[in-house]
Amino acid sequence: MTEVYAADHVVPVGAPPLRGGAVAVADGAIVAVGTRAEVLNAHPEARVEELGSAILLPALVNAHTHLEYATYGGFGDGMTFGPWIADHVARRPRLEPGDVEAAAALGALQNLRSGVGTIADASFAGASVRAASEAGLRGIVDFEAFGGKGQDPAPTVERTWERIQALRADASPLIRVGISPHAPYTVTPALYRALDELALAEGLSIITHVAESKGELEAIASGTGPVAVALLALAEVEASGLHPVDLMAELGLLRPDVVLVHMVQITPEHARLVAAGGAGVAHCPRSNALLGCGAAPLADLLAAGARVGIGTDSPASAVDFDLWAELRTAIYTARAREARPDALSAQQALELATIGGARALGYEDTIGTLAVGKRADLTAIDLTGSPFAEVEDPIASAVFAGSPERTLLTIIDGVVRYRRATDDGRLAAALAAARPGRARMIGHEN
Ligand SMILES: [Zn+2]
């Protein structure tokens, strides 16, 4: 059965916007993109869904998430990075069985509601695998590993591999499970090496947080500073004396199946090194700004040719999973940092959140643009009531007015996974299920 989605504006990304456009979908793939008349003439048998005054786009790629932290919003506002991360570590034991699963399910639904079709998730508990799978999301979920100074890497690697194999049983065909060595300040170089051996042997992707804060640089250069002190309870930092990006280079972790998250405290030379290696970069400007970590040099990364995507991180640091808000922040941050209005256009920002993120995660042949032969991952936003209706420039309008509330639907692999008109009850149920865990973390037992 062929389905046609028709809208006043279609933004294919990689091809010019179409006024009065349509996209035909069959067997989960895109089979036609064009004007409404062209597509309907080619597929007269199709079932047609009219989206009216909406903008139809590729579903977004959220290049960095922690679905399990959907309920962590607003904890420790204004804290510096070291005490902030220690606060999260201290709250986690208050959660009860089921709390993490409920949070992850909520996070997955919130991503769908933000027009996201593909995620790259760093998962502490493994619950993201089932949550993403049940929501119908596409992407990678990498299971986190930690290990400090003086610890033998072997048992951690063994435990991690056992968990990954078990998690694969929960994964849908659209979700790939990999490894996330957390960061250079919580994972020793020896453990990075041992986990990487496993990744190479088993073909697993890697996600790791790199060069996020100045505290991280200090901690891994000398083993001192507030991040090192805050993390003593978790894993004593091992000082390598290197900048985190140089450490990743030495470990061979700048290759294409690695995603480097944050990359804030880097030089233009680091940007060139990462681009040459081919690693993906997840730019998370709201998280970086709110934690006072700084503004990543996005212009340097793009000029160097790095494969950059945009990620919301999680509500623990970045308020919510609204990737449209993240895109706007990427624009504000880039233009303010470079003091140029053309430092990042709305079109470039939308590319980062679609084909850019797809490239960063190795999905550029599968998704990221509306093109015949790609998998049918689409989203539609309704700008009725926004300052941008009647729409003049559909790309700028989508980027500056897109939001979860304005998302009409999200389609992944040809299947409608979120529909605003009918999913209010589902959202309310997910929020209600996740609330008791949040109350426990706050200390509101009843
Ligand atoms: Zn993260």
Short mmCIF file of C-alpha atoms and ligand atoms in Angstrom, two decimals:
data_model
loop_
_atom_site.label_atom_id
_atom_site.label_comp_id
_atom_site.label_asym_id
_atom_site.label_seq_id
_atom_site.Cartn_x
_atom_site.Cartn_y
_atom_site.Cartn_z
CA MET A 1 0.00 0.00 0.00
CA THR A 2 1.40 3.38 -0.99
CA GLU A 3 0.77 6.35 1.28
CA VAL A 4 1.12 9.93 0.12
CA TYR A 5 1.70 12.76 2.61
CA ALA A 6 0.89 16.15 1.05
CA ALA A 7 1.60 19.54 2.63
CA ASP A 8 1.71 23.21 1.67
CA HIS A 9 5.52 23.06 2.06
CA VAL A 10 7.92 20.15 1.68
CA VAL A 11 11.53 20.69 2.75
CA PRO A 12 13.50 17.71 1.43
CA VAL A 13 16.95 18.99 2.69
CA GLY A 14 19.51 18.45 -0.06
CA ALA A 15 17.00 19.74 -2.65
CA PRO A 16 15.07 23.05 -2.79
CA PRO A 17 11.80 23.37 -0.83
CA LEU A 18 8.59 22.58 -2.72
CA ARG A 19 5.46 24.66 -2.41
CA GLY A 20 2.45 22.33 -2.53
CA GLY A 21 4.58 19.19 -2.27
CA ALA A 22 4.10 15.56 -1.42
CA VAL A 23 6.05 12.46 -0.46
CA ALA A 24 4.99 8.92 -1.38
CA VAL A 25 5.94 6.03 0.90
CA ALA A 26 5.76 2.29 0.21
CA ASP A 27 7.19 -0.60 2.24
CA GLY A 28 8.87 1.84 4.62
CA ALA A 29 10.81 3.63 1.87
CA ILE A 30 10.37 6.92 0.05
CA VAL A 31 9.21 6.20 -3.51
CA ALA A 32 8.46 9.74 -4.74
CA VAL A 33 9.10 13.36 -3.75
CA GLY A 34 7.71 16.20 -5.81
CA THR A 35 4.82 18.56 -6.29
CA ARG A 36 1.46 17.25 -5.14
CA ALA A 37 0.32 16.79 -8.76
CA GLU A 38 3.50 14.93 -9.80
CA VAL A 39 3.36 12.54 -6.87
CA LEU A 40 -0.39 11.86 -7.15
CA ASN A 41 -0.16 11.29 -10.91
CA ALA A 42 2.63 8.77 -10.37
CA HIS A 43 0.73 7.02 -7.54
CA PRO A 44 -3.01 7.29 -8.34
CA GLU A 45 -3.76 4.23 -6.18
CA ALA A 46 -2.21 5.72 -3.04
CA ARG A 47 -4.01 6.60 0.16
CA VAL A 48 -3.52 10.36 0.60
CA GLU A 49 -3.11 12.21 3.89
CA GLU A 50 -3.54 15.96 3.54
CA LEU A 51 -1.46 17.85 6.12
CA GLY A 52 -2.71 21.25 5.00
CA SER A 53 -0.67 24.30 5.99
CA ALA A 54 2.12 22.18 7.51
CA ILE A 55 5.82 21.88 6.65
CA LEU A 56 6.90 18.32 5.88
CA LEU A 57 10.57 17.53 6.55
CA PRO A 58 12.93 14.62 7.18
CA ALA A 59 12.51 13.35 10.74
CA LEU A 60 15.23 14.90 12.90
CA VAL A 61 18.36 13.17 14.18
CA ASN A 62 19.07 13.74 17.88
CA ALA A 63 22.80 13.05 18.00
CA HIS A 64 23.03 12.84 21.79
CA THR A 65 20.41 11.73 24.30
CA HIS A 66 20.09 10.05 27.68
CA LEU A 67 16.46 8.86 27.57
CA GLU A 68 16.81 7.55 31.13
CA TYR A 69 17.29 11.12 32.45
CA ALA A 70 13.92 12.37 31.17
CA THR A 71 12.85 13.14 34.76
CA TYR A 72 16.04 14.96 35.87
CA GLY A 73 14.97 18.47 34.85
CA GLY A 74 15.94 21.38 37.07
CA PHE A 75 18.24 19.58 39.51
CA GLY A 76 21.17 21.65 40.74
CA ASP A 77 20.55 24.81 38.73
CA GLY A 78 23.61 27.02 38.62
CA MET A 79 26.00 24.42 40.07
CA THR A 80 29.44 24.11 38.55
CA PHE A 81 30.21 20.97 36.55
CA GLY A 82 31.94 18.89 39.25
CA PRO A 83 29.35 19.33 42.04
CA TRP A 84 26.54 19.05 39.45
CA ILE A 85 27.65 15.60 38.29
CA ALA A 86 28.20 14.54 41.92
CA ASP A 87 24.61 15.63 42.72
CA HIS A 88 23.28 13.34 39.96
CA VAL A 89 25.39 10.45 41.20
CA ALA A 90 24.07 10.98 44.74
CA ARG A 91 20.40 11.03 43.68
CA ARG A 92 20.51 7.89 41.54
CA PRO A 93 20.36 5.30 44.39
CA ARG A 94 16.98 6.75 45.48
CA LEU A 95 15.34 5.33 42.34
CA GLU A 96 13.36 2.10 42.62
CA PRO A 97 12.92 -0.70 40.08
CA GLY A 98 10.73 0.52 37.26
CA ASP A 99 11.59 4.21 37.71
CA VAL A 100 14.36 4.21 35.10
CA GLU A 101 12.20 2.29 32.62
CA ALA A 102 9.35 4.78 33.07
CA ALA A 103 11.72 7.72 32.57
CA ALA A 104 13.22 6.17 29.43
CA ALA A 105 9.78 5.50 27.96
CA LEU A 106 8.83 9.14 28.60
CA GLY A 107 12.09 10.33 27.01
CA ALA A 108 11.48 8.23 23.91
CA LEU A 109 7.97 9.63 23.48
CA GLN A 110 9.23 13.20 24.04
CA ASN A 111 11.77 12.67 21.24
CA LEU A 112 9.06 11.46 18.85
CA ARG A 113 6.99 14.50 19.83
CA SER A 114 9.93 16.72 18.92
CA GLY A 115 10.02 15.28 15.39
CA VAL A 116 12.98 13.03 16.14
CA GLY A 117 13.26 9.75 14.23
CA THR A 118 16.84 8.75 15.06
CA ILE A 119 18.75 8.98 18.35
CA ALA A 120 22.24 8.25 19.62
CA ASP A 121 21.71 7.43 23.29
CA ALA A 122 24.18 6.90 26.10
CA SER A 123 22.45 4.49 28.47
CA PHE A 124 23.46 4.07 32.12
CA ALA A 125 20.98 1.33 32.98
CA GLY A 126 20.21 -0.24 29.60
CA ALA A 127 16.53 0.78 29.83
CA SER A 128 16.89 3.02 26.77
CA VAL A 129 17.10 -0.02 24.51
CA ARG A 130 13.59 -1.25 25.21
CA ALA A 131 12.16 2.29 25.43
CA ALA A 132 13.59 3.32 22.05
CA SER A 133 12.58 0.02 20.50
CA GLU A 134 8.99 0.16 21.76
CA ALA A 135 8.66 3.78 20.60
CA GLY A 136 9.80 2.72 17.12
CA LEU A 137 12.84 5.00 17.14
CA ARG A 138 15.86 4.32 14.93
CA GLY A 139 19.44 4.64 16.08
CA ILE A 140 22.15 3.53 18.42
CA VAL A 141 21.98 2.97 22.16
CA ASP A 142 25.42 2.61 23.69
CA PHE A 143 25.69 1.08 27.16
CA GLU A 144 27.82 3.16 29.52
CA ALA A 145 30.97 1.92 31.21
CA PHE A 146 33.02 3.54 33.99
CA GLY A 147 36.30 2.56 35.62
CA GLY A 148 38.92 4.44 37.58
CA LYS A 149 42.54 4.31 38.55
CA GLY A 150 43.93 1.00 39.72
CA GLN A 151 40.94 -1.06 38.54
CA ASP A 152 41.48 -4.09 36.32
CA PRO A 153 39.59 -3.43 33.05
CA ALA A 154 38.88 -7.13 32.38
CA PRO A 155 35.84 -7.62 34.68
CA THR A 156 34.27 -4.35 33.46
CA VAL A 157 34.70 -5.39 29.83
CA GLU A 158 33.24 -8.82 30.56
CA ARG A 159 30.24 -7.35 32.42
CA THR A 160 29.67 -4.76 29.68
CA TRP A 161 29.71 -7.39 26.93
CA GLU A 162 27.27 -9.62 28.86
CA ARG A 163 24.89 -6.68 29.30
CA ILE A 164 25.14 -5.68 25.64
CA GLN A 165 24.31 -9.23 24.52
CA ALA A 166 21.32 -9.31 26.87
CA LEU A 167 20.15 -5.86 25.73
CA ARG A 168 20.23 -6.96 22.11
CA ALA A 169 17.31 -9.27 22.92
CA ASP A 170 15.26 -6.14 23.78
CA ALA A 171 16.32 -4.24 20.67
CA SER A 172 14.10 -3.76 17.64
CA PRO A 173 15.67 -4.17 14.18
CA LEU A 174 16.07 -0.36 14.06
CA ILE A 175 18.15 -0.15 17.25
CA ARG A 176 21.83 -1.11 17.40
CA VAL A 177 23.44 -1.59 20.81
CA GLY A 178 27.04 -0.44 21.36
CA ILE A 179 29.41 0.79 24.09
CA SER A 180 29.75 4.17 25.75
CA PRO A 181 32.94 4.60 27.77
CA HIS A 182 31.59 7.59 29.70
CA ALA A 183 34.40 10.18 29.55
CA PRO A 184 38.17 10.52 29.99
CA TYR A 185 37.63 11.63 33.61
CA THR A 186 35.67 8.47 34.55
CA VAL A 187 37.35 5.88 32.31
CA THR A 188 41.06 5.10 32.42
CA PRO A 189 43.06 4.86 29.19
CA ALA A 190 43.50 1.13 29.91
CA LEU A 191 39.72 0.62 30.10
CA TYR A 192 39.18 2.70 26.94
CA ARG A 193 41.65 0.40 25.15
CA ALA A 194 40.03 -2.78 26.45
CA LEU A 195 36.50 -1.60 25.54
CA ASP A 196 37.72 -0.53 22.12
CA GLU A 197 39.14 -4.00 21.49
CA LEU A 198 35.68 -5.39 22.20
CA ALA A 199 34.06 -2.74 19.95
CA LEU A 200 36.37 -3.58 17.06
CA ALA A 201 35.97 -7.33 17.50
CA GLU A 202 32.17 -7.17 17.66
CA GLY A 203 31.52 -4.22 15.32
CA LEU A 204 30.04 -2.01 18.06
CA SER A 205 29.68 1.76 17.86
CA ILE A 206 31.22 3.97 20.57
CA ILE A 207 29.84 7.14 22.16
CA THR A 208 32.04 9.09 24.58
CA HIS A 209 31.84 12.54 26.20
CA VAL A 210 34.98 14.53 25.35
CA ALA A 211 36.36 18.00 26.19
CA GLU A 212 33.13 19.14 27.84
CA SER A 213 34.46 21.37 30.64
CA LYS A 214 37.66 23.09 31.74
CA GLY A 215 37.42 20.96 34.88
CA GLU A 216 37.72 17.84 32.73
CA LEU A 217 40.90 19.17 31.11
CA GLU A 218 42.38 19.86 34.54
CA ALA A 219 41.29 16.47 35.92
CA ILE A 220 42.86 14.44 33.16
CA ALA A 221 45.93 16.64 32.78
CA SER A 222 46.87 16.50 36.46
CA GLY A 223 44.25 14.45 38.36
CA THR A 224 43.22 17.54 40.36
CA GLY A 225 40.48 20.18 40.40
CA PRO A 226 36.75 20.14 41.20
CA VAL A 227 35.81 17.43 38.69
CA ALA A 228 38.43 15.08 40.08
CA VAL A 229 37.30 15.76 43.66
CA ALA A 230 33.61 15.37 42.81
CA LEU A 231 34.23 12.03 41.14
CA LEU A 232 36.30 10.38 43.87
CA ALA A 233 33.25 8.38 44.97
CA LEU A 234 32.64 7.11 41.44
CA ALA A 235 36.04 6.43 39.98
CA GLU A 236 39.34 7.99 40.90
CA VAL A 237 40.66 9.95 37.95
CA GLU A 238 43.80 8.78 36.22
CA ALA A 239 45.85 11.69 34.90
CA SER A 240 47.22 11.09 31.44
CA GLY A 241 48.76 14.53 31.09
CA LEU A 242 47.04 14.91 27.73
CA HIS A 243 44.22 17.04 26.38
CA PRO A 244 41.15 14.77 26.01
CA VAL A 245 41.13 15.03 22.20
CA ASP A 246 44.84 14.18 22.03
CA LEU A 247 44.13 11.25 24.34
CA MET A 248 41.34 10.05 22.00
CA ALA A 249 43.77 10.37 19.07
CA GLU A 250 46.37 8.32 20.92
CA LEU A 251 43.73 5.67 21.71
CA GLY A 252 42.66 5.49 18.03
CA LEU A 253 39.19 6.78 18.89
CA LEU A 254 38.81 9.44 16.21
CA ARG A 255 37.53 6.97 13.61
CA PRO A 256 34.10 7.07 11.91
CA ASP A 257 32.18 4.66 14.18
CA VAL A 258 32.92 6.83 17.23
CA VAL A 259 30.72 9.73 18.35
CA LEU A 260 32.47 12.43 20.39
CA VAL A 261 29.97 14.36 22.49
CA HIS A 262 30.42 18.07 23.43
CA MET A 263 33.90 19.03 22.11
CA VAL A 264 33.66 22.45 23.78
CA GLN A 265 37.18 23.00 25.11
CA ILE A 266 39.09 22.38 21.89
CA THR A 267 41.45 24.27 19.58
CA PRO A 268 41.13 24.64 15.78
CA GLU A 269 43.90 22.02 15.54
CA HIS A 270 41.74 19.54 17.51
CA ALA A 271 38.87 20.25 15.10
CA ARG A 272 41.13 19.38 12.15
CA LEU A 273 42.37 16.23 13.89
CA VAL A 274 38.80 15.03 14.49
CA ALA A 275 37.73 15.86 10.92
CA ALA A 276 40.71 13.94 9.53
CA GLY A 277 39.88 10.92 11.69
CA GLY A 278 36.24 10.94 10.61
CA ALA A 279 34.64 10.66 14.06
CA GLY A 280 31.12 12.02 14.48
CA VAL A 281 30.65 15.04 16.76
CA ALA A 282 27.49 15.69 18.79
CA HIS A 283 27.10 19.41 19.43
CA CYS A 284 24.91 20.12 22.50
CA PRO A 285 24.83 23.91 22.90
CA ARG A 286 22.08 24.19 25.53
CA SER A 287 23.71 21.67 27.86
CA ASN A 288 27.11 23.34 27.43
CA ALA A 289 25.68 26.82 28.08
CA LEU A 290 23.56 25.88 31.09
CA LEU A 291 26.42 24.07 32.83
CA GLY A 292 28.70 27.01 32.13
CA CYS A 293 31.05 24.78 30.14
CA GLY A 294 31.27 27.24 27.26
CA ALA A 295 30.29 27.39 23.61
CA ALA A 296 31.79 24.76 21.31
CA PRO A 297 33.63 26.21 18.29
CA LEU A 298 31.08 24.92 15.80
CA ALA A 299 32.45 27.15 13.02
CA ASP A 300 35.92 25.59 13.45
CA LEU A 301 34.48 22.07 13.38
CA LEU A 302 32.44 22.77 10.25
CA ALA A 303 35.31 24.60 8.53
CA ALA A 304 37.54 21.60 9.22
CA GLY A 305 34.96 19.31 7.61
CA ALA A 306 33.99 17.38 10.75
CA ARG A 307 30.79 15.29 10.67
CA VAL A 308 28.67 17.25 13.13
CA GLY A 309 25.18 16.56 14.41
CA ILE A 310 23.08 18.32 17.06
CA GLY A 311 22.00 16.69 20.30
CA THR A 312 19.76 17.73 23.16
CA ASP A 313 21.73 15.78 25.75
CA SER A 314 19.07 15.29 28.45
CA PRO A 315 16.84 17.27 30.81
CA ALA A 316 19.54 16.70 33.45
CA SER A 317 21.49 19.52 31.83
CA ALA A 318 19.45 20.87 28.92
CA VAL A 319 15.87 21.22 30.20
CA ASP A 320 14.14 18.90 27.70
CA PHE A 321 14.42 16.83 24.49
CA ASP A 322 13.15 19.68 22.26
CA LEU A 323 15.55 19.45 19.31
CA TRP A 324 13.98 22.53 17.70
CA ALA A 325 14.97 24.58 20.74
CA GLU A 326 18.44 23.06 20.50
CA LEU A 327 18.69 24.16 16.86
CA ARG A 328 17.77 27.71 17.75
CA THR A 329 20.36 27.72 20.53
CA ALA A 330 22.96 26.43 18.07
CA ILE A 331 22.20 29.43 15.88
CA TYR A 332 22.24 31.99 18.73
CA THR A 333 25.46 30.52 20.11
CA ALA A 334 27.29 30.34 16.78
CA ARG A 335 26.29 33.84 15.72
CA ALA A 336 27.13 35.33 19.13
CA ARG A 337 30.46 33.49 19.37
CA GLU A 338 31.58 34.47 15.86
CA ALA A 339 29.85 37.89 15.93
CA ARG A 340 28.55 37.23 12.40
CA PRO A 341 24.91 36.66 11.34
CA ASP A 342 26.05 34.15 8.72
CA ALA A 343 27.99 32.00 11.22
CA LEU A 344 25.14 29.46 11.10
CA SER A 345 22.08 29.94 8.88
CA ALA A 346 18.71 28.33 9.58
CA GLN A 347 19.34 26.10 6.58
CA GLN A 348 22.74 24.99 7.92
CA ALA A 349 21.18 24.36 11.34
CA LEU A 350 18.43 22.21 9.81
CA GLU A 351 21.07 20.29 7.87
CA LEU A 352 22.96 19.61 11.11
CA ALA A 353 19.79 18.18 12.66
CA THR A 354 19.00 15.97 9.66
CA ILE A 355 21.66 14.89 7.16
CA GLY A 356 24.48 16.20 9.38
CA GLY A 357 23.39 14.04 12.30
CA ALA A 358 22.84 11.14 9.89
CA ARG A 359 26.46 11.47 8.70
CA ALA A 360 27.79 11.77 12.24
CA LEU A 361 26.08 8.47 13.13
CA GLY A 362 26.77 6.64 9.85
CA TYR A 363 23.18 6.78 8.56
CA GLU A 364 23.66 9.14 5.60
CA ASP A 365 22.65 6.49 3.04
CA THR A 366 19.53 5.55 5.02
CA ILE A 367 17.93 8.78 6.24
CA GLY A 368 18.52 12.54 6.69
CA THR A 369 16.92 13.82 3.47
CA LEU A 370 13.65 13.19 1.67
CA ALA A 371 14.97 11.36 -1.36
CA VAL A 372 13.73 8.37 -3.34
CA GLY A 373 15.27 5.17 -2.03
CA LYS A 374 15.85 6.40 1.51
CA ARG A 375 13.86 5.03 4.43
CA ALA A 376 10.67 6.96 5.13
CA ASP A 377 11.52 8.98 8.26
CA LEU A 378 9.45 12.18 8.18
CA THR A 379 8.01 14.79 10.47
CA ALA A 380 5.48 17.55 9.90
CA ILE A 381 5.03 20.76 11.82
CA ASP A 382 2.02 23.03 11.90
CA LEU A 383 2.87 26.72 12.26
CA THR A 384 -0.72 27.91 12.66
CA GLY A 385 -0.76 30.65 15.28
CA SER A 386 3.00 31.21 15.15
CA PRO A 387 4.62 34.47 14.00
CA PHE A 388 5.67 32.60 10.85
CA ALA A 389 2.20 31.87 9.44
CA GLU A 390 1.61 32.64 6.53
CA VAL A 391 4.91 30.97 5.66
CA GLU A 392 7.40 32.82 3.49
CA ASP A 393 10.64 30.86 4.03
CA PRO A 394 9.72 27.31 5.12
CA ILE A 395 13.23 26.47 6.38
CA ALA A 396 13.62 29.52 8.63
CA SER A 397 10.00 29.13 9.75
CA ALA A 398 10.49 25.50 10.74
CA VAL A 399 13.75 26.21 12.56
CA PHE A 400 12.55 29.30 14.43
CA ALA A 401 9.03 28.09 15.27
CA GLY A 402 9.31 24.29 15.40
CA SER A 403 8.36 22.74 18.75
CA PRO A 404 6.90 19.58 20.28
CA GLU A 405 3.50 21.29 20.54
CA ARG A 406 3.55 22.07 16.81
CA THR A 407 4.64 18.59 15.70
CA LEU A 408 1.73 17.02 13.80
CA LEU A 409 3.27 13.60 13.31
CA THR A 410 6.51 11.67 13.21
CA ILE A 411 6.95 8.75 10.83
CA ILE A 412 9.81 6.23 11.12
CA ASP A 413 10.47 3.54 8.54
CA GLY A 414 7.09 4.34 7.03
CA VAL A 415 5.15 3.86 10.28
CA VAL A 416 3.41 6.76 12.05
CA ARG A 417 4.97 6.64 15.54
CA TYR A 418 3.52 9.89 16.90
CA ARG A 419 0.38 11.76 15.96
CA ARG A 420 -0.59 14.93 17.83
CA ALA A 421 -4.29 14.48 17.21
CA THR A 422 -4.48 11.16 19.05
CA ASP A 423 -1.45 10.87 21.36
CA ASP A 424 -2.35 13.29 24.19
CA GLY A 425 -3.48 10.43 26.42
CA ARG A 426 -0.32 8.49 25.76
CA LEU A 427 1.82 11.46 26.78
CA ALA A 428 -0.19 12.02 29.98
CA ALA A 429 0.17 8.33 30.89
CA ALA A 430 3.94 8.39 30.31
CA LEU A 431 4.30 11.53 32.46
CA ALA A 432 2.21 10.00 35.26
CA ALA A 433 4.25 6.77 35.19
CA ALA A 434 7.56 8.66 35.41
CA ARG A 435 6.53 11.07 38.17
CA PRO A 436 7.01 8.83 41.26
CA GLY A 437 10.69 8.26 40.37
CA ARG A 438 11.26 11.97 40.08
CA ALA A 439 9.53 12.53 43.42
CA ARG A 440 11.87 9.96 45.03
CA MET A 441 14.95 11.72 43.64
CA ILE A 442 13.72 15.03 45.04
CA GLY A 443 12.86 13.41 48.37
CA HIS A 444 9.08 13.91 48.09
CA GLU A 445 8.18 10.39 49.10
CA ASN A 446 4.44 10.82 48.82
ZN ZN B 1 25.68 13.06 27.69
#
